Short mmCIF file of C-alpha atoms and ligand atoms in Angstrom, two decimals:
data_model
loop_
_atom_site.label_atom_id
_atom_site.label_comp_id
_atom_site.label_asym_id
_atom_site.label_seq_id
_atom_site.Cartn_x
_atom_site.Cartn_y
_atom_site.Cartn_z
CA MET A 3 -29.61 1.80 -9.04
CA LEU A 4 -29.56 -0.91 -6.41
CA ILE A 5 -26.68 -3.33 -6.68
CA LEU A 6 -26.14 -6.48 -4.63
CA ALA A 7 -22.39 -7.14 -4.53
CA ILE A 8 -20.53 -10.28 -3.51
CA GLU A 9 -16.87 -10.56 -2.42
CA SER A 10 -15.20 -13.88 -1.57
CA SER A 11 -11.69 -13.65 -3.00
CA CYS A 12 -9.76 -14.55 0.14
CA ASP A 13 -10.90 -15.13 3.72
CA GLU A 14 -13.77 -12.64 4.02
CA THR A 15 -17.28 -13.48 2.86
CA SER A 16 -18.97 -10.18 2.20
CA ILE A 17 -22.26 -9.15 0.62
CA ALA A 18 -23.38 -5.54 0.29
CA VAL A 19 -26.28 -3.60 -1.12
CA VAL A 20 -25.27 -0.22 -2.54
CA ASP A 21 -27.07 2.57 -4.28
CA GLY A 22 -24.32 4.59 -5.97
CA ASN A 23 -22.11 5.66 -3.10
CA LYS A 24 -24.82 5.04 -0.53
CA ILE A 25 -24.11 1.84 1.37
CA LEU A 26 -27.35 0.21 2.50
CA SER A 27 -25.57 -2.81 3.94
CA ASN A 28 -22.03 -4.18 3.93
CA VAL A 29 -21.97 -7.46 5.83
CA ILE A 30 -18.47 -8.88 6.30
CA SER A 31 -17.73 -12.25 7.84
CA SER A 32 -14.04 -12.93 8.52
CA GLN A 33 -12.74 -16.48 8.80
CA PHE A 34 -10.83 -16.79 12.07
CA VAL A 35 -10.29 -20.51 11.52
CA HIS A 36 -6.97 -19.76 9.76
CA SER A 37 -5.31 -18.24 12.81
CA LYS A 38 -4.02 -21.56 14.09
CA TYR A 39 -2.22 -22.19 10.78
CA GLY A 40 -0.51 -18.77 10.67
CA GLY A 41 -1.99 -17.99 7.25
CA VAL A 42 -4.98 -18.58 5.00
CA VAL A 43 -5.46 -22.23 4.01
CA PRO A 44 -7.17 -22.12 0.57
CA GLU A 45 -9.22 -25.32 0.86
CA ILE A 46 -10.52 -24.35 4.30
CA ALA A 47 -11.30 -20.84 3.02
CA SER A 48 -13.46 -22.02 0.13
CA ARG A 49 -15.38 -24.44 2.33
CA ALA A 50 -15.99 -21.71 4.90
CA HIS A 51 -17.34 -19.37 2.18
CA LEU A 52 -19.65 -22.13 1.01
CA ARG A 53 -21.02 -22.70 4.49
CA ILE A 54 -21.85 -19.09 5.23
CA ILE A 55 -22.59 -17.31 1.97
CA ASN A 56 -26.34 -17.91 1.94
CA GLU A 57 -26.71 -16.59 5.47
CA ILE A 58 -24.66 -13.47 4.64
CA TYR A 59 -26.83 -12.92 1.57
CA HIS A 60 -30.05 -12.91 3.61
CA GLN A 61 -28.50 -10.76 6.32
CA SER A 62 -27.34 -8.21 3.77
CA LEU A 63 -30.79 -7.89 2.16
CA LYS A 64 -32.39 -7.67 5.60
CA GLU A 65 -30.05 -4.93 6.80
CA ALA A 66 -30.64 -2.98 3.61
CA THR A 67 -34.42 -3.60 3.94
CA VAL A 68 -34.73 -4.51 0.28
CA SER A 69 -35.85 -7.69 -1.44
CA ILE A 70 -33.95 -9.36 -4.24
CA GLU A 71 -36.73 -8.42 -6.70
CA ASN A 72 -35.85 -4.74 -6.20
CA ILE A 73 -32.17 -5.25 -6.95
CA ASP A 74 -31.13 -3.88 -10.39
CA ALA A 75 -27.93 -5.89 -10.85
CA ILE A 76 -25.62 -8.40 -9.19
CA ALA A 77 -21.89 -7.60 -8.91
CA VAL A 78 -19.18 -10.07 -8.00
CA THR A 79 -15.41 -10.18 -7.54
CA ASN A 80 -14.07 -12.57 -10.18
CA GLN A 81 -10.30 -11.86 -9.94
CA PRO A 82 -7.67 -12.02 -8.54
CA GLY A 83 -7.73 -14.21 -5.45
CA LEU A 84 -7.83 -17.78 -4.25
CA LEU A 85 -9.49 -19.75 -7.01
CA GLY A 86 -11.65 -21.94 -4.80
CA SER A 87 -12.84 -18.92 -2.83
CA LEU A 88 -13.62 -16.88 -5.94
CA ILE A 89 -15.61 -19.77 -7.43
CA VAL A 90 -17.98 -19.82 -4.44
CA GLY A 91 -18.88 -16.11 -4.80
CA VAL A 92 -19.02 -16.16 -8.59
CA ASN A 93 -21.30 -19.18 -8.75
CA PHE A 94 -23.56 -17.84 -6.04
CA ALA A 95 -23.80 -14.57 -8.02
CA LYS A 96 -24.47 -16.38 -11.30
CA GLY A 97 -27.19 -18.46 -9.65
CA LEU A 98 -28.93 -15.35 -8.32
CA ALA A 99 -28.62 -13.49 -11.61
CA LEU A 100 -30.06 -16.42 -13.56
CA LYS A 101 -32.88 -17.11 -11.14
CA PHE A 102 -33.99 -13.49 -10.80
CA ASN A 103 -33.05 -12.41 -14.33
CA LYS A 104 -30.58 -9.68 -13.34
CA PRO A 105 -27.50 -8.36 -15.13
CA ILE A 106 -24.24 -9.66 -13.63
CA ILE A 107 -21.16 -7.46 -13.40
CA PRO A 108 -17.73 -9.02 -12.79
CA VAL A 109 -15.41 -6.72 -10.85
CA ASP A 110 -11.66 -6.88 -10.33
CA HIS A 111 -10.84 -6.99 -6.61
CA ILE A 112 -7.77 -4.75 -6.87
CA GLU A 113 -9.74 -2.17 -8.83
CA GLY A 114 -12.27 -2.25 -6.00
CA HIS A 115 -9.49 -1.36 -3.53
CA ILE A 116 -8.08 1.36 -5.85
CA TYR A 117 -11.38 3.25 -5.94
CA SER A 118 -12.52 2.59 -2.36
CA GLY A 119 -11.26 6.05 -1.32
CA PHE A 120 -13.85 7.61 -3.63
CA LEU A 121 -16.57 5.63 -1.89
CA GLU A 122 -15.30 6.78 1.48
CA ASP A 123 -15.03 10.42 0.47
CA PRO A 124 -17.15 11.56 -2.51
CA THR A 125 -15.41 14.96 -2.48
CA LEU A 126 -12.10 13.34 -3.44
CA GLU A 127 -11.11 14.33 -6.97
CA PHE A 128 -9.15 12.67 -9.79
CA PRO A 129 -6.33 12.22 -10.45
CA ALA A 130 -5.27 10.34 -7.35
CA ILE A 131 -2.39 8.13 -6.33
CA ALA A 132 -3.79 4.93 -4.83
CA MET A 133 -1.73 2.51 -2.78
CA VAL A 134 -3.23 -0.90 -2.05
CA VAL A 135 -1.53 -2.67 0.87
CA SER A 136 -2.92 -5.94 2.13
CA GLY A 137 -2.02 -9.53 2.89
CA GLY A 138 -2.09 -10.41 -0.79
CA HIS A 139 -1.13 -7.20 -2.56
CA THR A 140 1.14 -4.19 -2.36
CA ALA A 141 0.92 -1.84 -5.31
CA ILE A 142 0.72 1.80 -6.34
CA PHE A 143 -1.62 3.09 -9.04
CA LYS A 144 -2.40 6.40 -10.69
CA ALA A 145 -6.17 6.67 -11.06
CA ASP A 146 -7.20 9.20 -13.70
CA SER A 147 -10.93 8.55 -13.68
CA PHE A 148 -13.36 5.77 -12.87
CA ASN A 149 -12.57 4.52 -16.35
CA GLN A 150 -8.82 4.69 -16.38
CA TYR A 151 -5.84 3.91 -14.20
CA THR A 152 -2.17 3.05 -14.61
CA THR A 153 -0.08 0.69 -12.50
CA LEU A 154 3.05 2.43 -11.23
CA GLY A 155 4.56 -0.35 -9.16
CA LEU A 156 3.98 -3.74 -7.57
CA THR A 157 5.64 -5.94 -5.02
CA ARG A 158 8.15 -8.29 -6.58
CA ASP A 159 7.60 -10.95 -3.95
CA ASP A 160 5.73 -10.77 -0.62
CA ALA A 161 3.02 -8.24 0.16
CA ALA A 162 3.44 -5.87 3.12
CA GLY A 163 0.69 -7.64 5.09
CA GLU A 164 2.38 -10.96 4.40
CA ALA A 165 5.57 -9.56 5.94
CA PHE A 166 3.63 -8.54 9.08
CA ASP A 167 1.99 -11.98 9.21
CA LYS A 168 5.20 -13.99 8.69
CA ILE A 169 7.18 -11.94 11.20
CA SER A 170 4.40 -12.32 13.75
CA LYS A 171 4.51 -16.07 13.16
CA LEU A 172 8.31 -16.09 13.73
CA LEU A 173 7.71 -14.34 17.04
CA GLY A 174 4.95 -16.81 17.92
CA LEU A 175 2.43 -13.99 18.18
CA GLY A 176 -0.42 -15.31 16.05
CA TYR A 177 -2.37 -14.46 12.89
CA PRO A 178 -3.20 -12.02 11.43
CA GLY A 179 0.07 -10.48 12.53
CA GLY A 180 -0.50 -6.86 11.46
CA PRO A 181 -2.86 -5.81 14.26
CA ILE A 182 -0.75 -7.64 16.88
CA ILE A 183 2.51 -6.01 15.78
CA ASP A 184 0.77 -2.64 15.51
CA LYS A 185 -0.40 -2.90 19.12
CA LEU A 186 2.92 -4.12 20.52
CA ALA A 187 4.85 -1.51 18.55
CA LYS A 188 3.14 1.24 20.52
CA LEU A 189 5.15 0.07 23.55
CA GLY A 190 8.47 -0.18 21.72
CA ASN A 191 11.24 1.91 20.19
CA PRO A 192 11.20 1.94 16.36
CA GLN A 193 14.93 2.74 16.31
CA ALA A 194 15.97 -0.10 18.61
CA PHE A 195 16.92 -2.38 15.70
CA ASN A 196 17.79 -1.57 12.14
CA PHE A 197 16.02 -3.89 9.69
CA PRO A 198 16.43 -3.58 5.90
CA ARG A 199 14.29 -1.15 3.92
CA THR A 200 14.57 -3.05 0.66
CA MET A 201 14.14 -0.96 -2.53
CA TYR A 202 13.82 2.25 -0.52
CA ASN A 203 16.14 4.00 -2.98
CA SER A 204 15.25 2.05 -6.11
CA ASN A 205 13.71 5.05 -7.89
CA ASP A 206 10.67 3.11 -8.95
CA TYR A 207 7.41 2.13 -7.29
CA ASP A 208 8.11 -1.55 -6.82
CA PHE A 209 8.41 -3.22 -3.45
CA SER A 210 10.12 -6.28 -2.02
CA PHE A 211 9.37 -7.57 1.46
CA SER A 212 10.66 -11.14 1.41
CA GLY A 213 14.20 -10.02 2.30
CA LEU A 214 12.94 -8.34 5.45
CA LYS A 215 11.33 -11.57 6.62
CA THR A 216 14.55 -13.52 5.92
CA SER A 217 16.70 -10.92 7.62
CA PHE A 218 14.40 -10.94 10.65
CA LYS A 219 14.50 -14.73 10.77
CA ASN A 220 18.32 -14.75 10.64
CA PHE A 221 18.48 -12.04 13.28
CA LEU A 222 16.36 -14.08 15.69
CA GLU A 223 18.35 -17.22 14.97
CA HIS A 224 21.80 -15.67 15.42
CA ASN A 225 21.09 -13.46 18.39
CA TYR A 226 18.46 -15.26 20.40
CA ASP A 227 18.46 -18.84 19.15
CA ASN A 228 14.93 -18.10 17.91
CA HIS A 229 13.70 -17.19 21.39
CA PRO A 230 13.98 -13.45 21.98
CA PRO A 231 13.36 -12.38 25.58
CA LYS A 232 9.83 -11.12 26.20
CA GLU A 233 10.96 -7.61 27.13
CA ILE A 234 12.44 -6.87 23.70
CA ILE A 235 9.36 -7.98 21.69
CA PRO A 236 7.85 -4.45 21.62
CA ASP A 237 11.15 -3.03 20.31
CA LEU A 238 11.31 -5.74 17.66
CA ALA A 239 7.70 -5.06 16.66
CA ALA A 240 8.24 -1.29 16.49
CA SER A 241 11.48 -1.64 14.50
CA VAL A 242 10.08 -4.06 11.96
CA GLN A 243 6.90 -2.05 11.57
CA SER A 244 8.95 1.07 10.99
CA ALA A 245 11.01 -0.70 8.28
CA ILE A 246 7.81 -1.64 6.41
CA VAL A 247 6.06 1.70 6.86
CA ASP A 248 9.12 3.76 5.87
CA VAL A 249 9.19 2.09 2.45
CA LEU A 250 5.43 2.43 1.91
CA ILE A 251 5.47 6.14 2.81
CA LYS A 252 8.55 6.88 0.73
CA LYS A 253 7.10 5.29 -2.43
CA VAL A 254 3.57 6.62 -2.26
CA PHE A 255 4.74 10.19 -1.63
CA ALA A 256 7.41 9.90 -4.34
CA ALA A 257 4.66 8.94 -6.82
CA SER A 258 2.60 11.91 -5.70
CA ASP A 259 5.64 14.17 -6.32
CA GLU A 260 6.59 12.72 -9.69
CA TYR A 261 3.07 12.99 -11.12
CA ASN A 262 2.29 16.18 -9.25
CA ILE A 263 -0.86 14.66 -7.74
CA LYS A 264 -1.90 15.87 -4.33
CA ASN A 265 -4.64 13.32 -3.64
CA ILE A 266 -3.49 10.06 -2.08
CA VAL A 267 -5.65 7.08 -1.15
CA ILE A 268 -4.30 4.25 0.99
CA GLY A 269 -6.46 1.11 1.19
CA GLY A 270 -6.22 -2.62 1.94
CA GLY A 271 -5.97 -4.32 5.34
CA VAL A 272 -2.54 -2.88 6.20
CA SER A 273 -3.94 0.65 5.89
CA ALA A 274 -5.42 0.06 9.36
CA ASN A 275 -1.86 0.33 10.70
CA SER A 276 -1.69 3.20 13.16
CA PHE A 277 1.97 4.06 12.48
CA LEU A 278 1.30 4.16 8.72
CA ARG A 279 -1.66 6.49 9.28
CA GLU A 280 0.30 8.72 11.62
CA GLN A 281 3.24 9.02 9.21
CA ALA A 282 1.01 9.57 6.17
CA PHE A 283 -1.06 12.30 7.82
CA ALA A 284 2.04 14.08 9.13
CA LYS A 285 3.77 14.04 5.74
CA ALA A 286 0.60 15.07 3.90
CA GLN A 287 0.16 18.01 6.21
CA ALA A 288 3.79 19.08 5.83
CA GLU A 289 3.58 18.83 2.03
CA ASN A 290 0.10 20.27 1.64
CA LYS A 291 -1.30 17.02 0.25
CA ARG A 292 -4.51 15.18 0.96
CA VAL A 293 -4.49 11.60 2.16
CA VAL A 294 -7.64 9.51 2.47
CA PHE A 295 -7.83 6.25 4.40
CA PRO A 296 -11.11 4.47 3.78
CA ALA A 297 -12.91 3.35 6.96
CA ILE A 298 -11.75 -0.08 8.15
CA THR A 299 -14.86 -1.77 6.69
CA LEU A 300 -14.02 -0.27 3.29
CA SER A 301 -10.26 -0.92 3.58
CA MET A 302 -10.39 -4.59 4.37
CA ASP A 303 -11.91 -6.97 1.84
CA ASN A 304 -15.54 -5.92 1.48
CA ALA A 305 -18.36 -6.10 -1.03
CA ALA A 306 -19.39 -2.41 -0.85
CA MET A 307 -16.31 -1.36 -2.86
CA ILE A 308 -17.19 -4.01 -5.46
CA GLY A 309 -20.77 -2.76 -5.76
CA PHE A 310 -19.61 0.87 -5.97
CA LEU A 311 -17.39 0.11 -8.97
CA ALA A 312 -20.04 -2.07 -10.60
CA ASP A 313 -22.40 0.89 -10.41
CA LYS A 314 -19.94 3.00 -12.45
CA LYS A 315 -19.83 0.33 -15.16
CA LEU A 316 -23.58 -0.14 -15.17
CA SER A 317 -24.22 3.61 -15.47
CA GLU A 318 -21.79 3.81 -18.38
CA LEU A 319 -22.79 0.73 -20.36
CA GLY A 320 -26.34 -0.18 -19.24
CA GLY A 321 -27.68 -3.53 -18.03
CA ASP A 322 -27.74 -5.23 -21.44
CA ALA A 323 -23.94 -5.16 -21.55
CA PHE A 324 -23.87 -7.50 -18.54
CA ARG A 325 -25.82 -10.55 -19.66
CA ASP A 326 -22.80 -12.71 -20.28
CA PHE A 327 -22.53 -15.60 -17.85
CA THR A 328 -19.44 -17.14 -19.40
CA PHE A 329 -16.86 -15.06 -17.54
CA ILE A 330 -14.56 -17.07 -15.33
CA CYS A 331 -12.50 -16.57 -12.18
CA GLY A 332 -8.88 -15.50 -12.43
CA ALA A 333 -6.27 -16.25 -9.82
CA ASN A 334 -3.36 -14.83 -11.85
CA SER A 335 -0.52 -13.01 -10.21
CA LEU A 336 -0.61 -9.24 -9.99
CA ARG A 337 2.38 -8.81 -12.26
CA SER A 338 0.70 -10.30 -15.31
CA LYS A 339 -2.71 -8.76 -14.66
CA TYR A 340 -1.62 -5.20 -13.98
CA PRO A 341 1.13 -4.40 -16.48
CA LYS A 342 3.17 -1.40 -15.43
CA LYS A 343 2.75 1.96 -17.16
CA LYS A 344 0.00 0.60 -19.46
CA LYS A 345 -3.25 2.52 -19.20
CA ILE A 346 -6.08 0.20 -18.23
CA ASN A 347 -9.48 1.04 -19.61
CA LEU A 348 -11.63 -0.23 -16.81
CA ILE A 349 -15.20 0.06 -18.03
CA ASN A 350 -14.65 -1.72 -21.33
CA LYS A 351 -12.10 -4.16 -19.96
CA ASN A 352 -12.60 -7.65 -21.21
CA TYR A 353 -13.21 -10.05 -18.36
O1 KG4 B 25 -7.18 -6.49 2.88
P1 KG4 B 25 -7.13 -7.63 3.88
O2 KG4 B 25 -8.23 -7.71 4.91
O3 KG4 B 25 -7.12 -9.01 3.15
C1 KG4 B 25 -6.27 -9.29 2.06
O4 KG4 B 25 -5.13 -9.69 2.31
O5 KG4 B 25 -6.71 -9.08 0.90
O6 KG4 B 25 -5.70 -7.53 4.58
C2 KG4 B 25 -5.27 -8.43 5.56
C3 KG4 B 25 -3.85 -8.06 5.94
C4 KG4 B 25 -3.18 -9.06 6.86
O7 KG4 B 25 -1.90 -9.35 6.36
C5 KG4 B 25 -3.09 -8.31 8.19
O8 KG4 B 25 -2.00 -8.70 8.99
C6 KG4 B 25 -2.97 -6.89 7.72
O9 KG4 B 25 -3.84 -6.79 6.62
N1 KG4 B 25 -3.37 -5.92 8.77
C7 KG4 B 25 -2.52 -5.05 9.33
C8 KG4 B 25 -3.25 -4.35 10.33
N2 KG4 B 25 -4.54 -4.82 10.31
C9 KG4 B 25 -4.59 -5.78 9.34
N3 KG4 B 25 -1.22 -4.81 9.10
C10 KG4 B 25 -0.61 -3.87 9.85
N4 KG4 B 25 -1.23 -3.18 10.83
C11 KG4 B 25 -2.54 -3.37 11.10
N5 KG4 B 25 -3.14 -2.68 12.07
ZN1 ZN B 26 -7.97 -7.22 -0.80
#
């Protein structure tokens, strides 16, 4: 079944055409306009989606060499995310579905990330522990099947990517901060400074990264009057990166131990981090576990993961189950949408 999927929840406009786990196109346009503000500005993001979405749509069909008439269903991210950004994608999707008389399948963005490892590697088996680490989310899930998953833990405040971004801003390094810190850290010593690893020993799967940002800010203020000398920037980058990665690795492997699950998937923008990858692969090898990092284009926000999940729903329920155009966009916080320890039935979930 051919699915045209649309993703616009944050600052990437993406449209993909997928056929099961075959990706025919996955066009992703990132909005660089936010870099001068040090973070995503919601109003600018929604306007940028609006400007480019039609072009991305045509490009995606062209790359896939299919026409809209041959598409079996439209899929779209409807939650969670920036409301104005979600509205652009959802209304574009609804317009297409109405005009061309196609079923429309709303997909949860986080669920897209959770299952992206199965799109990357079809040999990966359930159950799996899935960690989603991005600018907006940091969470650990236990995925039992394409129909069922459980939330094990969530960040209580900032996401890991947000910590990278805010610390980069404090150092005047630019946005997004993750790739910049990653690069600089390669030249530095991760043990040069000791920054807090909040909740490292909390015996649960929750995270908290806002304290690290505050501690880093205070450190710069007290020691360097906010202007650290250039030569220590790589050591600062390596030390702060190590504080973030240590907590991520500890929690995701602890979940794998507790539930006796050897398959681990790490997705979301922060999963591009080279130190995180290095640590995860080394630990997996030592503990005889399997860790899958989706390719960058499937880790960052992308429409292919949305189409892939929509295909599972469509195969299970059939097109007639997706003729409801009244679903809305949800910007709710992760904590209310993904209750801990409660099994979520994904296919029959009420959107
Ligand atoms: O998943 P994503 O593209 O968008 C959402 O936030 O949903 O993730 C973007 C985040 C940003 O915070 C960015 O700084 C971070 O991913 N990131 C990285 C790296 N590449 C991107 N963080 C650490 N190391 C990287 N190499
Ligand atoms: Zn995301």
